[in-house]
């Protein structure tokens, strides 16, 4: 079996403490970030009708389900910390695995954590004057440091915070959808927007819409990153992934139906805060305030799940001899990969301070970089079926080989869609990949013993 090597002198290992509820909440929390509160407007801006809007979200749900089914086989077969890193390394070698970890640390996870922490601070600024405390940057830094410390002190504490945040935003989204259903006949016809947006050709519009949809449905892989800490992973990982995706798609489709009914396709496209505008039209300023708070809770949940799950990749890289040895240390009291957690949290703070207004530029290339490695991780299932035919597989991907092949193909489409709709940020993501390859080439001799 391919797995991250273990240092025989290491004094401690990660504990299997996560049950089905916590595992499912990691899936849901990793997917529902702040995206559902703004990406539907971006989708509506490029598609001609509400039917097309719902269709692209359904397509995104099928992609997410195909990915979850594929990752469930990998997670049950190789229940080790680091998830995709372990799969990519086992199937495609050290170089590809290192570049994946490099991209996660340098831009994907750290940039996402920094950007959404800043988005949270901007929401706080709607309720409080932040100038006396140093502005939104100081608040965002405080959020990153507090959640880093929370996850540093233990998986149970981090998971408890995550469960609370996820449950809170699920309640808020459910309230929004149920409110629209209750008031379905009382909202009246959507108001006409001030101007009709100019739409691109349908093919280009679908490509542009696919990017924010995939940004919003990605994140189930966070569970695979903490697979080494899931109780009975062969049974719970597939269940948590399937349950999490089902919850997500019910929420996303319900929310989009609510947006379309209250605002209409044109109103969604013209909105800068589609969830708040929907709530205001339903329940006045109080509704707008409540949904803004829900968005803040959702964003906090995304920051927390990034800081909880992603450091396990650096832990696995170090155990495999492909990263700094300190990253594999387990805290003797808290039982967490504390060095890896601190490293990601502090680099996210540094990135926030260095980039600030350019974080949106980094995040625009996230789909481009992220989905390269989503596709590569999923493709490893074909390699393992060929090279490890007799390995125990407590769960086999439903619909193999068509379902994994569909997901790999969708990953290629995602990368191409990001390249077409956002060429400059995608070029930046490609340059980061090249930098990672160069770093590995420079230090490959030192890591030769791990090959």
Coordinates of C-alpha atoms in Angstrom, one line a residue, residues 3-447:
X3 CA 1.3 5.7 2.2
X4 CA 3.3 8.5 3.7
X5 CA 6.4 6.9 5.4
X6 CA 6.6 7.0 9.1
X7 CA 9.7 8.1 11.1
X8 CA 10.3 5.2 13.6
X9 CA 11.7 7.7 16.1
X10 CA 8.6 10.0 16.0
X11 CA 7.2 10.0 19.6
X12 CA 3.5 10.5 18.6
X13 CA 1.0 10.0 15.8
X14 CA -2.2 11.6 14.9
X15 CA -5.3 10.4 16.7
X16 CA -8.5 9.1 15.0
X17 CA -11.0 11.3 16.8
X18 CA -13.5 12.3 14.0
X19 CA -16.9 10.7 13.8
X20 CA -19.5 10.8 11.0
X21 CA -20.9 14.2 12.1
X22 CA -17.6 16.0 12.3
X23 CA -16.4 14.4 9.0
X24 CA -19.6 15.5 7.3
X25 CA -19.3 19.0 8.7
X26 CA -15.7 19.2 7.3
X27 CA -17.1 18.3 3.9
X28 CA -19.9 20.8 4.1
X29 CA -17.7 23.5 5.7
X30 CA -15.0 23.1 3.1
X31 CA -17.5 23.7 0.3
X32 CA -19.9 26.3 1.8
X33 CA -17.6 29.3 2.2
X34 CA -18.6 32.7 1.2
X35 CA -19.1 31.7 -2.5
X36 CA -22.9 31.0 -2.4
X37 CA -23.4 34.6 -1.2
X38 CA -21.9 36.2 -4.3
X39 CA -21.1 33.6 -7.1
X40 CA -24.7 33.2 -8.2
X41 CA -24.6 36.8 -9.3
X42 CA -21.5 36.1 -11.4
X43 CA -23.2 33.1 -12.9
X44 CA -26.3 35.1 -13.8
X45 CA -24.2 37.8 -15.5
X46 CA -23.1 35.3 -18.2
X47 CA -26.2 33.2 -18.8
X48 CA -29.4 34.2 -20.6
X49 CA -32.2 32.6 -18.5
X50 CA -32.9 31.3 -15.0
X51 CA -33.1 27.8 -16.4
X52 CA -29.5 28.0 -17.6
X53 CA -28.5 29.3 -14.2
X54 CA -30.0 26.3 -12.4
X55 CA -28.6 23.9 -15.1
X56 CA -25.0 25.0 -14.6
X57 CA -25.4 24.6 -10.8
X58 CA -26.8 21.1 -11.4
X59 CA -23.8 20.3 -13.6
X60 CA -21.5 21.6 -10.9
X61 CA -23.3 19.3 -8.4
X62 CA -22.7 16.2 -10.7
X63 CA -19.0 17.2 -11.0
X64 CA -18.7 17.4 -7.2
X65 CA -20.5 14.1 -6.7
X66 CA -18.3 12.4 -9.2
X67 CA -15.2 13.8 -7.5
X68 CA -16.5 12.8 -4.0
X69 CA -17.2 9.2 -5.2
X70 CA -13.7 9.0 -6.7
X71 CA -12.0 10.5 -3.6
X72 CA -14.1 8.1 -1.4
X73 CA -12.3 5.1 -2.9
X74 CA -8.9 6.8 -2.5
X75 CA -9.7 8.0 1.1
X76 CA -10.9 4.5 2.2
X77 CA -8.0 2.8 0.5
X78 CA -5.3 5.1 1.8
X79 CA -6.6 6.7 5.0
X80 CA -3.5 8.8 5.7
X81 CA -3.1 12.4 6.6
X82 CA -2.4 14.6 3.5
X83 CA -5.1 13.1 1.2
X84 CA -4.4 14.2 -2.3
X85 CA -0.6 14.5 -1.6
X86 CA -0.6 10.8 -0.8
X87 CA -2.5 9.9 -3.9
X88 CA -0.4 12.0 -6.3
X89 CA 2.8 10.9 -4.8
X90 CA 1.9 7.2 -5.0
X91 CA 0.7 7.4 -8.6
X92 CA 2.9 10.1 -10.2
X93 CA 6.0 10.4 -8.0
X94 CA 7.6 12.8 -5.6
X95 CA 8.0 15.7 -8.1
X96 CA 4.3 16.0 -8.8
X97 CA 3.4 15.6 -5.1
X98 CA 5.9 18.3 -4.1
X99 CA 4.5 20.7 -6.6
X100 CA 1.0 20.1 -5.3
X101 CA 2.1 20.8 -1.8
X102 CA 4.0 23.9 -2.9
X103 CA 0.9 25.3 -4.6
X104 CA -1.3 24.6 -1.6
X105 CA 1.2 26.5 0.7
X106 CA 2.3 29.3 -1.6
X107 CA -1.0 30.4 -3.1
X108 CA -4.1 28.1 -3.0
X109 CA -4.7 27.6 0.7
X110 CA -2.8 30.5 2.1
X111 CA -4.2 32.9 -0.4
X112 CA -7.8 31.6 0.2
X113 CA -7.5 31.9 4.0
X114 CA -6.0 35.4 3.7
X115 CA -8.6 36.7 1.2
X116 CA -11.7 35.3 3.0
X117 CA -10.3 36.6 6.4
X118 CA -10.1 40.0 4.7
X119 CA -13.7 39.6 3.3
X120 CA -14.9 38.8 6.9
X121 CA -13.2 42.0 8.1
X122 CA -14.9 44.0 5.4
X123 CA -18.3 42.7 6.6
X124 CA -17.4 43.6 10.2
X125 CA -16.7 47.1 8.9
X126 CA -20.4 47.4 8.0
X127 CA -21.3 47.2 11.7
X128 CA -18.4 48.8 13.4
X129 CA -15.9 51.7 12.8
X130 CA -12.6 49.8 12.4
X131 CA -10.3 52.8 12.0
X132 CA -9.6 53.1 15.7
X133 CA -8.3 49.5 15.8
X134 CA -6.2 49.7 12.6
X135 CA -8.8 49.0 9.9
X136 CA -9.8 45.8 8.1
X137 CA -6.3 44.4 7.8
X138 CA -5.8 44.3 11.6
X139 CA -9.2 42.5 12.0
X140 CA -8.3 40.0 9.3
X141 CA -4.9 39.3 10.9
X142 CA -6.6 38.7 14.2
X143 CA -9.1 36.3 12.7
X144 CA -6.2 34.3 11.1
X145 CA -4.2 34.2 14.4
X146 CA -7.2 33.2 16.5
X147 CA -8.3 30.4 14.3
X148 CA -4.7 29.2 13.8
X149 CA -4.3 29.1 17.6
X150 CA -7.7 27.2 17.9
X151 CA -6.6 24.5 15.6
X152 CA -3.1 24.5 17.0
X153 CA -4.5 23.5 20.4
X154 CA -6.3 20.4 19.2
X155 CA -8.4 18.7 16.6
X156 CA -11.4 18.3 18.8
X157 CA -11.5 22.0 19.6
X158 CA -11.0 22.9 15.9
X159 CA -13.7 20.4 14.9
X160 CA -16.1 21.7 17.5
X161 CA -15.6 25.3 16.2
X162 CA -16.1 24.0 12.7
X163 CA -19.3 22.1 13.6
X164 CA -20.8 25.2 15.2
X165 CA -20.0 27.4 12.3
X166 CA -21.3 25.0 9.7
X167 CA -24.5 24.3 11.6
X168 CA -25.0 28.1 11.9
X169 CA -24.7 28.8 8.2
X170 CA -26.9 25.8 7.3
X171 CA -29.6 27.2 9.5
X172 CA -29.2 30.7 7.9
X173 CA -29.4 29.3 4.4
X174 CA -32.4 27.1 5.3
X175 CA -34.1 30.1 6.8
X176 CA -33.6 32.1 3.6
X177 CA -35.0 29.3 1.4
X178 CA -37.9 28.6 3.8
X179 CA -38.7 32.3 4.0
X180 CA -39.0 32.5 0.3
X181 CA -41.2 29.5 0.2
X182 CA -43.5 30.8 2.9
X183 CA -43.7 34.2 1.2
X184 CA -43.7 32.8 -2.4
X185 CA -46.9 34.5 -3.5
X186 CA -46.3 37.7 -1.6
X187 CA -43.0 38.9 -3.0
X188 CA -44.4 40.1 -6.3
X189 CA -42.7 40.3 -9.7
X190 CA -38.9 41.0 -9.6
X191 CA -38.1 44.6 -10.1
X192 CA -36.6 45.5 -13.5
X193 CA -32.9 46.2 -13.3
X194 CA -31.6 49.7 -14.4
X195 CA -30.0 48.2 -17.5
X196 CA -30.1 44.9 -19.3
X197 CA -26.6 43.3 -19.2
X198 CA -24.9 42.4 -22.4
X199 CA -24.4 38.7 -22.5
X200 CA -21.6 36.8 -24.2
X201 CA -22.2 34.0 -26.6
X202 CA -23.7 31.0 -24.9
X203 CA -20.6 28.8 -25.1
X204 CA -18.4 31.6 -23.7
X205 CA -21.1 32.3 -21.1
X206 CA -21.1 28.7 -19.9
X207 CA -17.3 28.6 -19.7
X208 CA -17.3 31.8 -17.6
X209 CA -20.2 30.6 -15.4
X210 CA -18.5 27.2 -14.8
X211 CA -15.6 28.9 -13.0
X212 CA -17.5 30.5 -10.1
X213 CA -19.7 27.4 -9.8
X214 CA -16.7 25.1 -9.4
X215 CA -15.2 27.6 -7.0
X216 CA -18.3 27.2 -4.9
X217 CA -18.6 23.4 -5.1
X218 CA -14.9 22.5 -4.5
X219 CA -13.7 21.7 -1.0
X220 CA -14.8 18.1 -0.3
X221 CA -11.1 17.0 -0.4
X222 CA -10.6 18.7 3.0
X223 CA -11.9 15.5 4.6
X224 CA -9.3 13.4 2.7
X225 CA -6.6 15.6 4.2
X226 CA -7.6 14.6 7.7
X227 CA -8.3 10.9 6.8
X228 CA -5.6 9.8 9.2
X229 CA -7.8 11.2 12.0
X230 CA -11.2 9.7 11.0
X231 CA -12.5 6.8 13.0
X232 CA -13.2 3.7 10.9
X233 CA -12.2 5.6 7.7
X234 CA -13.2 2.8 5.3
X235 CA -16.9 3.1 6.4
X236 CA -17.1 6.8 7.4
X237 CA -15.2 8.6 4.7
X238 CA -17.5 7.5 1.8
X239 CA -20.6 8.1 3.9
X240 CA -19.5 11.6 5.0
X241 CA -18.6 12.5 1.4
X242 CA -21.9 11.4 0.0
X243 CA -23.9 13.0 2.8
X244 CA -21.9 16.2 2.6
X245 CA -22.4 16.6 -1.2
X246 CA -26.2 15.8 -0.9
X247 CA -26.5 18.6 1.8
X248 CA -24.6 21.0 -0.4
X249 CA -26.7 20.5 -3.5
X250 CA -30.0 20.8 -1.7
X251 CA -28.8 24.1 -0.2
X252 CA -27.3 25.5 -3.4
X253 CA -30.2 24.7 -5.6
X254 CA -32.7 25.9 -3.0
X255 CA -30.8 29.2 -2.6
X256 CA -30.6 29.8 -6.3
X257 CA -34.3 29.1 -6.7
X258 CA -34.9 31.7 -4.0
X259 CA -32.6 34.2 -5.6
X260 CA -34.3 33.7 -9.0
X261 CA -37.8 34.0 -7.6
X262 CA -37.2 37.1 -5.6
X263 CA -34.8 39.0 -7.9
X264 CA -35.1 37.3 -11.3
X265 CA -32.2 36.5 -13.5
X266 CA -31.6 40.2 -14.4
X267 CA -31.8 41.3 -10.8
X268 CA -29.3 38.6 -9.8
X269 CA -26.9 39.8 -12.5
X270 CA -27.2 43.4 -11.4
X271 CA -26.8 42.7 -7.7
X272 CA -23.5 43.2 -5.8
X273 CA -24.9 41.3 -2.8
X274 CA -27.4 38.8 -4.0
X275 CA -28.2 37.1 -0.7
X276 CA -28.6 40.4 1.2
X277 CA -30.7 41.9 -1.6
X278 CA -33.0 38.8 -1.6
X279 CA -33.4 39.0 2.2
X280 CA -34.0 42.8 2.1
X281 CA -36.8 42.4 -0.4
X282 CA -38.4 39.6 1.7
X283 CA -38.0 41.0 5.2
X284 CA -36.6 44.6 5.0
X285 CA -33.3 45.8 6.4
X286 CA -33.5 43.3 9.3
X287 CA -33.4 40.5 6.7
X288 CA -30.4 42.1 5.1
X289 CA -28.6 42.4 8.4
X290 CA -29.3 38.8 9.3
X291 CA -28.1 37.4 6.0
X292 CA -24.9 39.5 6.2
X293 CA -24.2 38.0 9.6
X294 CA -24.8 34.5 8.0
X295 CA -22.3 35.4 5.3
X296 CA -19.8 36.4 8.0
X297 CA -20.3 33.0 9.8
X298 CA -19.9 31.2 6.5
X299 CA -16.6 32.9 5.8
X300 CA -15.3 32.2 9.2
X301 CA -16.1 28.5 8.7
X302 CA -14.1 28.5 5.4
X303 CA -11.1 30.1 7.1
X304 CA -11.3 27.5 9.9
X305 CA -11.5 24.5 7.7
X306 CA -8.5 25.6 5.6
X307 CA -6.4 26.0 8.8
X308 CA -7.7 22.7 10.2
X309 CA -7.3 20.4 7.2
X310 CA -4.6 21.8 4.9
X311 CA -1.6 21.6 7.4
X312 CA -2.0 17.8 7.2
X313 CA -0.6 18.0 3.7
X314 CA 2.7 19.6 4.9
X315 CA 2.8 17.0 7.7
X316 CA 2.5 14.2 5.2
X317 CA 5.1 15.8 2.9
X318 CA 7.6 16.0 5.8
X319 CA 6.9 12.4 6.9
X320 CA 7.7 11.4 3.3
X321 CA 11.0 13.3 3.4
X322 CA 9.8 16.0 1.0
X323 CA 9.6 18.9 3.3
X324 CA 11.2 20.4 6.5
X325 CA 11.4 17.7 9.2
X326 CA 9.8 20.0 11.7
X327 CA 6.5 20.0 9.8
X328 CA 6.0 16.4 10.9
X329 CA 6.2 17.1 14.6
X330 CA 3.2 16.3 16.7
X331 CA 2.5 18.5 19.7
X332 CA 3.1 16.3 22.8
X333 CA 0.1 17.8 24.6
X334 CA -2.4 18.8 21.9
X335 CA -1.7 15.9 19.5
X336 CA -1.7 18.3 16.4
X337 CA 0.8 18.9 13.6
X338 CA 1.4 22.2 15.3
X339 CA 4.4 23.4 13.3
X340 CA 2.5 22.8 10.0
X341 CA -0.5 24.6 11.4
X342 CA 1.5 27.6 12.6
X343 CA 3.4 27.7 9.3
X344 CA 0.2 28.0 7.2
X345 CA -1.4 30.5 9.6
X346 CA 1.7 32.8 9.7
X347 CA 2.3 32.6 6.0
X348 CA -1.4 33.5 5.4
X349 CA -0.9 36.5 7.6
X350 CA 2.3 37.4 5.7
X351 CA 0.6 37.1 2.4
X352 CA -2.3 39.3 3.7
X353 CA 0.2 42.0 4.7
X354 CA 2.3 41.8 1.6
X355 CA -0.5 41.5 -1.0
X356 CA -3.6 43.1 0.5
X357 CA -5.5 44.5 -2.4
X358 CA -4.0 42.0 -4.8
X359 CA -5.4 38.9 -3.0
X360 CA -8.3 38.9 -5.3
X361 CA -5.8 38.5 -8.2
X362 CA -4.3 35.5 -6.5
X363 CA -7.7 33.9 -5.9
X364 CA -8.8 34.4 -9.5
X365 CA -6.2 31.8 -10.4
X366 CA -7.3 29.4 -7.7
X367 CA -9.7 27.4 -9.9
X368 CA -6.9 27.1 -12.5
X369 CA -4.4 25.7 -10.1
X370 CA -6.7 23.8 -7.8
X371 CA -8.5 21.9 -10.5
X372 CA -5.2 20.8 -12.1
X373 CA -4.5 18.9 -8.9
X374 CA -8.1 17.8 -8.5
X375 CA -7.8 16.1 -11.8
X376 CA -4.4 14.6 -11.1
X377 CA -5.6 13.2 -7.7
X378 CA -8.6 11.6 -9.3
X379 CA -6.5 10.2 -12.1
X380 CA -4.5 8.3 -9.5
X381 CA -7.4 5.9 -9.1
X382 CA -6.7 4.5 -12.6
X383 CA -3.0 4.1 -11.7
X384 CA -3.8 2.3 -8.5
X385 CA -6.3 0.0 -10.1
X386 CA -3.5 -1.1 -12.5
X387 CA -0.5 -1.1 -10.2
X388 CA -2.2 -2.3 -7.0
X389 CA -5.0 -4.5 -8.2
X390 CA -5.1 -6.7 -5.0
X391 CA -4.9 -3.9 -2.5
X392 CA -7.8 -3.8 0.0
X393 CA -10.5 -1.4 -1.3
X394 CA -13.2 -1.1 1.4
X395 CA -15.1 1.2 -1.0
X396 CA -14.9 1.1 -4.8
X397 CA -15.9 4.2 -6.8
X398 CA -19.5 3.8 -8.1
X399 CA -19.6 3.8 -11.9
X400 CA -15.9 3.1 -12.4
X401 CA -14.3 3.9 -14.8
X402 CA -16.9 6.3 -16.3
X403 CA -17.5 8.4 -13.1
X404 CA -13.8 9.0 -12.3
X405 CA -13.2 9.6 -16.0
X406 CA -16.0 12.2 -16.1
X407 CA -14.5 14.0 -13.2
X408 CA -11.0 14.1 -14.8
X409 CA -12.6 15.4 -18.0
X410 CA -14.5 18.0 -16.0
X411 CA -11.3 19.1 -14.3
X412 CA -9.7 19.7 -17.7
X413 CA -12.8 21.8 -18.7
X414 CA -12.5 23.7 -15.5
X415 CA -8.8 24.6 -16.1
X416 CA -9.5 25.6 -19.7
X417 CA -12.6 27.7 -18.6
X418 CA -10.4 29.5 -16.0
X419 CA -7.8 30.1 -18.7
X420 CA -10.3 31.5 -21.1
X421 CA -12.3 33.7 -18.6
X422 CA -9.3 34.9 -16.6
X423 CA -6.0 34.5 -18.6
X424 CA -3.8 36.8 -16.5
X425 CA -4.5 35.2 -13.0
X426 CA -4.3 31.7 -14.7
X427 CA -0.9 32.7 -16.1
X428 CA 0.2 33.6 -12.6
X429 CA -1.0 30.1 -11.4
X430 CA 0.9 28.5 -14.2
X431 CA 4.1 30.5 -13.2
X432 CA 3.7 29.3 -9.6
X433 CA 3.6 25.7 -10.9
X434 CA 6.9 26.3 -12.8
X435 CA 8.4 27.8 -9.6
X436 CA 7.5 24.7 -7.7
X437 CA 9.0 22.4 -10.3
X438 CA 12.2 24.5 -10.2
X439 CA 12.4 24.3 -6.4
X440 CA 12.0 20.6 -6.5
X441 CA 14.7 20.3 -9.2
X442 CA 17.1 22.3 -7.0
X443 CA 16.6 20.2 -3.9
X444 CA 15.8 16.8 -5.5
X445 CA 19.2 15.4 -4.5
X446 CA 18.5 16.0 -0.8
X447 CA 15.2 14.1 -1.1

